[in-house]
Amino acid sequence: MAIFARNSSCVQIEKSLTTQAARIVQALGINRAMYEGENVDLCQRMYWVVYILEKTQSFICDRDSVLVDSNIGTQVPLIPEAIFGKFDYFRALCRFSRLLSKAQVALFTISATLVPPNIMVITIDDFKLDLERWKDSISEHFRPGSSFVQLGGVGGLLIELKLRLCHYYYSAFIALSRLKLSILTEESSQDRLETEQGLLHASCAVIDLTRYIDVDASTPIWVLLSVPLSATFILFDFVIQNPSHAQTKRNIALLGVASGYFCRLELSSNGCLQLSLLSDLAQIARDYTQDVEARITVAPVEVSNPSFAERHPLPCEEETRAQPRLPEFAEESYLSVQDSPQAHDATNENFYIPNEDTSTFSIGGRFPEGLDLTNFFAADFSDYFDPFVTNIFSEG
């Protein structure tokens, strides 16, 4: 039940079923090295399936894990149907789940707030190296970042497996990068720049993956909504904070891709998921960058002809106040951009993020609580997915 509850039809009970399954396998002692029951291979397989479900869910939803890694004695079984050539998909997921478990204990707990920031940065870098080693251990056909062309069309088994691996990798990379940005100080400019560039690349990659997502009620909710939604907000924030960057136009185009994907979800769900509102993000970003560009390029006009000045006086204070203005948050961002070096160099590869955006997430203050995006979609909309509409996108 915990496996099937990962889709859109059982969002409300997914966490409860997965947690209960983890408690059952520990109560039965399946985690021990010596299990006296029957069907040892089946018990080992069941334990590690529950382990993958519980560890990934705990990390994604920022919940405490029930399974204790130090009390695991059972080995990872060999599952023939999960082997594709020389690549063992099941073992790769077990290794990734173990990596997430260690990262959650070391970085995303209350005890982590007591660790000095410099030690935290080193620890995050170590986990990012472990994540890269895990990615490199995957077969080239399934490795995140490689082409999907050789795996067939949308909806195929191989496409689905690689899509899961990509979302696992990028979601973990984004989480580690965001945590590192909240800790780094302004003195670590080079390290901060590399982290921001990596975060932007991961967000763009996630949005680019939406073309391969099978829009169906059976697709896990974190693949269907949570990860693409997080990437969209991150990319939108980059565009607003860096309107004069050389990649801004490309990023706005990707926001348009994300908007199309969310409109596609709303169409497939017969309006149950009202995600077309997110399409305004691309338009907001486009209008804002054009306005900032116009303000930067337009120079003040010097009037040398007195008669012209008399016929065309400057607007009075009341008329100036009546002019339409940007929203308050956009005005503050614009003022920050004006003072930043990126405002005067559109080809600069640096990113600019105001200190105010990260000060609330300082590791020295109150530890930020995680946000489970699946809670926004905790409604039963499995019956609303239109098979006809879904087939149209799948065949296209």
Coordinates of C-alpha atoms in Angstrom, one line a residue:
M1 CA 0.0 0.0 0.0
A2 CA 2.9 2.4 0.8
I3 CA 4.2 2.0 -2.8
F4 CA 0.8 2.8 -4.4
A5 CA 0.2 5.6 -2.0
R6 CA 3.1 7.6 -3.6
N7 CA 0.9 8.7 -6.4
S8 CA -1.6 11.5 -6.6
S9 CA -4.6 9.5 -5.3
C10 CA -3.3 8.9 -1.8
V11 CA -1.3 12.0 -0.8
Q12 CA -3.1 12.2 2.5
I13 CA -2.1 8.8 3.8
E14 CA 1.3 8.3 2.1
K15 CA 3.4 9.3 5.0
S16 CA 1.3 7.3 7.5
L17 CA 1.5 4.1 5.4
T18 CA 5.2 4.4 4.8
T19 CA 6.0 5.1 8.5
Q20 CA 3.8 2.2 9.6
A21 CA 5.5 -0.2 7.1
A22 CA 8.9 0.9 8.5
R23 CA 7.7 0.1 12.1
I24 CA 6.4 -3.3 11.0
V25 CA 9.6 -4.5 9.4
Q26 CA 11.6 -3.4 12.5
A27 CA 9.2 -5.1 14.8
L28 CA 9.4 -8.3 12.8
G29 CA 13.2 -8.2 13.0
I30 CA 13.7 -8.3 9.3
N31 CA 16.5 -5.8 9.6
R32 CA 18.7 -8.4 11.5
A33 CA 21.5 -10.3 9.9
M34 CA 20.1 -13.6 11.0
Y35 CA 16.3 -13.9 10.3
E36 CA 14.8 -17.2 11.5
G37 CA 11.6 -16.9 9.4
E38 CA 10.8 -18.3 6.0
N39 CA 11.5 -16.8 2.6
V40 CA 14.7 -15.0 3.6
D41 CA 15.2 -13.5 0.1
L42 CA 11.7 -12.1 0.1
C43 CA 12.1 -10.6 3.5
Q44 CA 15.3 -9.0 2.5
R45 CA 13.7 -7.5 -0.6
M46 CA 10.7 -6.2 1.4
Y47 CA 13.0 -4.6 4.0
W48 CA 15.1 -2.7 1.5
V49 CA 12.0 -1.6 -0.5
V50 CA 10.6 -0.1 2.7
Y51 CA 14.0 1.4 3.5
I52 CA 14.1 3.2 0.1
L53 CA 10.5 4.5 0.5
E54 CA 11.0 5.6 4.1
K55 CA 14.4 7.3 3.7
T56 CA 13.6 9.2 0.5
Q57 CA 10.3 10.4 2.0
S58 CA 11.9 11.5 5.2
F59 CA 14.4 13.6 3.4
I60 CA 12.0 15.1 0.8
C61 CA 9.4 15.9 3.4
D62 CA 11.8 16.8 6.2
R63 CA 10.5 14.2 8.7
D64 CA 12.4 12.1 11.2
S65 CA 13.3 8.7 10.0
V66 CA 12.0 5.6 11.8
L67 CA 14.6 3.2 10.6
V68 CA 18.0 3.2 12.4
D69 CA 20.9 2.7 10.0
S70 CA 23.2 1.4 12.7
N71 CA 20.9 -1.5 13.4
I72 CA 20.8 -2.9 9.9
G73 CA 22.3 -6.3 9.3
T74 CA 20.4 -7.7 6.3
Q75 CA 22.1 -7.5 3.0
V76 CA 20.8 -6.0 -0.2
P77 CA 19.3 -8.8 -2.3
L78 CA 19.9 -9.4 -6.0
I79 CA 16.8 -8.7 -7.9
P80 CA 17.1 -9.9 -11.6
E81 CA 14.3 -7.8 -12.9
A82 CA 15.9 -4.6 -11.6
I83 CA 19.2 -5.3 -13.5
F84 CA 19.6 -3.6 -16.9
G85 CA 22.8 -4.7 -18.5
K86 CA 25.5 -4.1 -15.9
F87 CA 23.4 -1.6 -14.0
D88 CA 21.6 -2.7 -10.8
Y89 CA 18.8 -0.2 -10.4
F90 CA 17.7 -1.5 -7.0
R91 CA 21.2 -1.4 -5.5
A92 CA 21.7 2.2 -6.8
L93 CA 18.5 3.3 -5.0
C94 CA 19.6 1.6 -1.8
R95 CA 22.9 3.5 -1.9
F96 CA 21.2 6.7 -2.6
S97 CA 18.8 6.2 0.3
R98 CA 21.7 5.5 2.6
L99 CA 23.4 8.8 1.4
L100 CA 20.2 10.7 2.1
S101 CA 19.9 9.2 5.6
K102 CA 23.5 10.2 6.5
A103 CA 23.0 13.7 5.1
Q104 CA 19.7 14.2 7.0
V105 CA 21.3 13.3 10.3
A106 CA 24.4 15.4 9.8
L107 CA 22.9 18.5 8.2
F108 CA 19.1 18.7 8.7
T109 CA 18.6 18.1 12.4
I110 CA 18.5 20.3 15.5
S111 CA 22.0 19.1 16.5
A112 CA 23.4 20.5 13.2
T113 CA 22.6 24.0 14.4
L114 CA 25.4 23.6 17.0
V115 CA 28.0 22.9 14.4
P116 CA 30.3 25.8 13.4
P117 CA 29.4 27.2 9.9
N118 CA 32.9 26.4 8.5
I119 CA 32.5 22.7 9.6
M120 CA 29.0 22.6 8.1
V121 CA 30.3 23.9 4.7
I122 CA 33.0 21.2 4.7
T123 CA 30.4 18.5 5.5
I124 CA 28.1 19.7 2.8
D125 CA 30.9 19.6 0.3
D126 CA 31.7 16.0 1.4
F127 CA 28.1 14.9 0.8
K128 CA 28.0 16.7 -2.6
L129 CA 31.1 14.7 -3.5
D130 CA 29.4 11.5 -2.4
L131 CA 26.4 12.4 -4.5
E132 CA 28.6 13.0 -7.5
R133 CA 30.3 9.6 -7.0
W134 CA 26.9 8.0 -6.8
K135 CA 25.9 9.6 -10.1
D136 CA 29.1 8.5 -11.8
S137 CA 28.5 4.9 -10.6
I138 CA 25.2 4.8 -12.7
S139 CA 25.3 3.4 -16.2
E140 CA 25.7 6.1 -18.8
H141 CA 22.3 5.4 -20.3
F142 CA 20.6 6.1 -17.0
R143 CA 23.0 8.7 -15.6
P144 CA 21.5 12.1 -14.7
G145 CA 22.6 14.7 -17.3
S146 CA 22.8 12.3 -20.2
S147 CA 20.5 12.2 -23.2
F148 CA 17.1 10.5 -23.2
V149 CA 17.0 9.9 -27.0
Q150 CA 18.4 6.4 -26.8
L151 CA 15.8 5.2 -24.3
G152 CA 12.7 5.6 -26.4
G153 CA 9.5 7.7 -26.1
V154 CA 7.6 9.1 -23.1
G155 CA 6.0 6.6 -20.9
G156 CA 8.4 3.7 -21.5
L157 CA 10.0 1.8 -18.6
L158 CA 13.5 2.9 -19.2
I159 CA 12.4 6.5 -19.5
E160 CA 10.6 6.2 -16.2
L161 CA 13.6 4.7 -14.4
K162 CA 15.9 7.4 -15.6
L163 CA 13.4 10.1 -14.8
R164 CA 13.3 8.9 -11.2
L165 CA 17.1 8.8 -10.9
C166 CA 17.3 12.3 -12.3
H167 CA 14.7 13.7 -9.9
Y168 CA 16.4 11.9 -7.0
Y169 CA 19.8 13.4 -7.9
Y170 CA 18.7 16.9 -8.6
S171 CA 16.4 17.2 -5.6
A172 CA 19.3 16.2 -3.3
F173 CA 21.7 18.5 -5.1
I174 CA 19.2 21.4 -4.7
A175 CA 18.7 20.7 -1.0
L176 CA 22.5 20.6 -0.3
S177 CA 23.1 23.8 -2.4
R178 CA 20.4 25.8 -0.8
L179 CA 21.6 24.8 2.7
K180 CA 25.2 25.8 1.8
L181 CA 24.0 29.2 0.4
S182 CA 22.3 29.9 3.7
I183 CA 25.6 29.3 5.6
L184 CA 28.2 31.0 3.3
T185 CA 29.2 34.5 4.2
E186 CA 29.9 37.3 1.8
E187 CA 33.7 36.7 2.2
S188 CA 33.3 33.3 0.4
S189 CA 32.5 34.9 -2.9
Q190 CA 34.0 32.3 -5.2
D191 CA 32.5 29.4 -3.3
R192 CA 29.2 31.2 -3.3
L193 CA 29.3 31.8 -7.0
E194 CA 30.0 28.2 -7.8
T195 CA 27.1 27.1 -5.5
E196 CA 24.7 29.5 -7.1
Q197 CA 25.7 28.4 -10.6
G198 CA 25.2 24.8 -9.7
L199 CA 21.8 25.5 -8.2
L200 CA 20.7 27.4 -11.3
H201 CA 21.9 24.5 -13.5
A202 CA 20.0 21.9 -11.5
S203 CA 16.8 24.0 -11.6
C204 CA 17.1 24.4 -15.3
A205 CA 17.7 20.7 -15.7
V206 CA 14.6 19.8 -13.7
I207 CA 12.4 22.1 -15.8
D208 CA 13.8 20.6 -18.9
L209 CA 12.9 17.1 -17.7
T210 CA 9.2 18.0 -17.6
R211 CA 8.9 17.0 -21.2
Y212 CA 9.5 13.4 -20.3
I213 CA 7.1 13.2 -17.3
D214 CA 4.1 11.0 -17.9
V215 CA 1.1 13.1 -16.8
D216 CA -0.9 10.4 -15.1
A217 CA -2.5 9.7 -11.7
S218 CA 0.0 6.9 -11.2
T219 CA 3.1 9.2 -11.3
P220 CA 4.5 10.0 -7.9
I221 CA 3.4 13.4 -6.6
W222 CA 7.0 14.5 -5.9
V223 CA 7.9 13.8 -9.6
L224 CA 4.7 15.3 -10.9
L225 CA 4.6 18.5 -8.8
S226 CA 7.0 18.9 -5.9
V227 CA 10.4 18.9 -7.6
P228 CA 9.3 20.9 -10.8
L229 CA 7.5 23.4 -8.6
S230 CA 10.6 24.0 -6.4
A231 CA 12.8 24.4 -9.5
T232 CA 10.4 26.9 -11.0
F233 CA 10.4 29.1 -7.9
I234 CA 14.3 28.9 -7.7
L235 CA 14.6 29.9 -11.3
F236 CA 12.1 32.8 -10.9
D237 CA 14.1 34.1 -7.9
F238 CA 17.3 34.0 -10.0
V239 CA 15.7 36.0 -12.8
I240 CA 14.2 38.6 -10.4
Q241 CA 17.5 39.1 -8.5
N242 CA 19.6 39.1 -11.7
P243 CA 17.6 40.8 -14.4
S244 CA 20.7 42.0 -16.3
H245 CA 22.5 38.6 -16.4
A246 CA 23.5 37.2 -19.8
Q247 CA 21.3 34.1 -19.3
T248 CA 18.2 35.9 -18.2
K249 CA 16.4 35.6 -21.5
R250 CA 17.1 31.8 -21.6
N251 CA 15.9 31.5 -18.0
I252 CA 12.7 33.3 -18.8
A253 CA 12.2 31.0 -21.8
L254 CA 12.5 28.0 -19.3
L255 CA 10.0 29.6 -17.1
G256 CA 7.7 29.6 -20.1
V257 CA 8.4 25.9 -20.5
A258 CA 7.4 25.3 -16.8
S259 CA 4.3 27.4 -17.3
G260 CA 3.3 25.2 -20.2
Y261 CA 3.9 22.0 -18.1
F262 CA 1.7 23.3 -15.3
C263 CA -1.1 24.3 -17.7
R264 CA -0.8 20.8 -19.1
L265 CA -1.3 19.3 -15.6
E266 CA -4.4 21.5 -15.1
L267 CA -5.8 20.4 -18.4
S268 CA -5.2 16.7 -17.7
S269 CA -6.8 17.0 -14.3
N270 CA -9.9 18.7 -15.7
G271 CA -9.1 21.8 -13.6
C272 CA -8.7 20.0 -10.3
L273 CA -5.1 21.2 -10.1
Q274 CA -5.4 25.0 -10.8
L275 CA -1.7 25.3 -11.7
S276 CA -2.2 27.6 -14.7
L277 CA -1.9 30.5 -12.3
L278 CA 1.8 29.7 -12.2
S279 CA 2.0 30.7 -15.9
D280 CA 2.0 34.3 -14.7
L281 CA 5.5 33.9 -13.3
A282 CA 7.0 33.9 -16.7
Q283 CA 5.1 37.0 -17.7
I284 CA 6.0 38.8 -14.4
A285 CA 9.7 37.9 -14.9
R286 CA 9.6 39.1 -18.5
D287 CA 7.9 42.4 -17.7
Y288 CA 10.1 43.1 -14.7
T289 CA 13.4 42.5 -16.6
Q290 CA 12.2 44.7 -19.5
D291 CA 11.3 47.5 -17.0
V292 CA 14.7 47.2 -15.3
E293 CA 16.5 47.3 -18.6
A294 CA 14.5 50.4 -19.6
R295 CA 15.3 52.2 -16.4
I296 CA 19.0 51.4 -16.7
T297 CA 19.4 52.4 -20.4
V298 CA 17.3 55.6 -20.4
A299 CA 19.5 58.6 -19.5
P300 CA 18.1 61.9 -18.0
V301 CA 17.3 64.5 -20.7
E302 CA 19.1 67.9 -20.4
V303 CA 16.9 70.7 -21.6
S304 CA 19.0 73.4 -23.3
N305 CA 16.1 75.4 -24.9
P306 CA 14.3 77.6 -22.3
S307 CA 11.3 78.0 -24.5
F308 CA 10.9 74.2 -24.9
A309 CA 11.1 73.9 -21.1
E310 CA 8.3 76.4 -20.6
R311 CA 6.0 74.6 -23.1
H312 CA 6.8 71.1 -21.6
P313 CA 7.2 71.5 -17.9
L314 CA 8.3 68.5 -15.8
P315 CA 5.5 66.6 -14.1
C316 CA 4.5 67.8 -10.7
E317 CA 4.9 65.7 -7.6
E318 CA 1.3 64.5 -7.5
E319 CA 1.5 63.3 -11.1
T320 CA 4.7 61.5 -10.4
R321 CA 3.1 59.7 -7.5
A322 CA 0.2 58.7 -9.7
Q323 CA 2.4 56.8 -12.1
P324 CA 2.2 53.0 -11.9
R325 CA 4.9 51.4 -9.8
L326 CA 6.4 48.0 -9.4
P327 CA 5.3 45.9 -6.4
E328 CA 7.1 46.6 -3.2
F329 CA 9.3 43.5 -3.4
A330 CA 10.2 44.2 -7.0
E331 CA 11.2 47.8 -6.1
E332 CA 13.5 46.6 -3.4
S333 CA 15.0 44.1 -5.7
Y334 CA 15.5 46.8 -8.4
L335 CA 17.3 49.1 -6.0
S336 CA 19.6 46.2 -5.0
V337 CA 20.3 45.5 -8.6
Q338 CA 21.1 49.2 -9.3
D339 CA 23.8 49.0 -6.6
S340 CA 25.2 45.7 -7.7
P341 CA 28.1 45.4 -10.2
Q342 CA 25.9 43.1 -12.3
A343 CA 23.7 46.0 -13.2
H344 CA 26.5 47.5 -15.3
D345 CA 27.8 44.3 -16.9
A346 CA 25.3 42.1 -18.6
T347 CA 27.9 39.5 -19.6
N348 CA 29.1 39.0 -16.0
E349 CA 28.7 35.3 -15.0
N350 CA 28.2 36.2 -11.3
F351 CA 24.9 36.1 -9.6
Y352 CA 23.6 38.7 -7.1
I353 CA 21.4 37.7 -4.2
P354 CA 20.7 40.3 -1.5
N355 CA 21.9 39.4 2.0
E356 CA 18.3 39.9 3.3
D357 CA 17.2 36.8 1.4
T358 CA 19.5 34.5 3.3
S359 CA 19.8 36.1 6.7
T360 CA 16.6 34.6 7.9
F361 CA 18.1 31.1 7.2
S362 CA 21.3 31.7 9.1
I363 CA 22.6 28.6 10.7
G364 CA 23.4 30.6 13.9
G365 CA 19.7 31.5 14.4
R366 CA 16.5 29.6 14.4
F367 CA 16.8 26.5 12.3
P368 CA 14.5 26.7 9.3
E369 CA 11.6 24.3 9.2
G370 CA 11.2 22.2 6.1
L371 CA 8.3 22.8 3.7
D372 CA 6.6 19.7 2.3
L373 CA 5.1 20.8 -1.0
T374 CA 3.0 17.7 -1.3
N375 CA 0.7 19.2 1.4
F376 CA -0.4 21.8 -1.1
F377 CA -1.9 19.0 -3.2
A378 CA -3.4 16.8 -0.4
A379 CA -6.6 16.2 -2.3
D380 CA -8.0 13.2 -4.1
F381 CA -7.8 14.1 -7.8
S382 CA -7.0 10.6 -9.2
D383 CA -10.5 10.4 -10.9
Y384 CA -10.0 13.8 -12.5
F385 CA -7.1 12.9 -14.8
D386 CA -8.6 12.7 -18.3
P387 CA -7.2 9.6 -20.1
F388 CA -8.0 11.1 -23.5
V389 CA -5.9 14.3 -22.7
T390 CA -3.1 12.2 -21.2
N391 CA -2.9 10.0 -24.3
I392 CA -2.7 13.1 -26.5
F393 CA 0.4 14.3 -24.7
S394 CA 1.9 10.8 -24.4
E395 CA 1.6 10.2 -28.2
G396 CA 3.0 13.7 -29.0

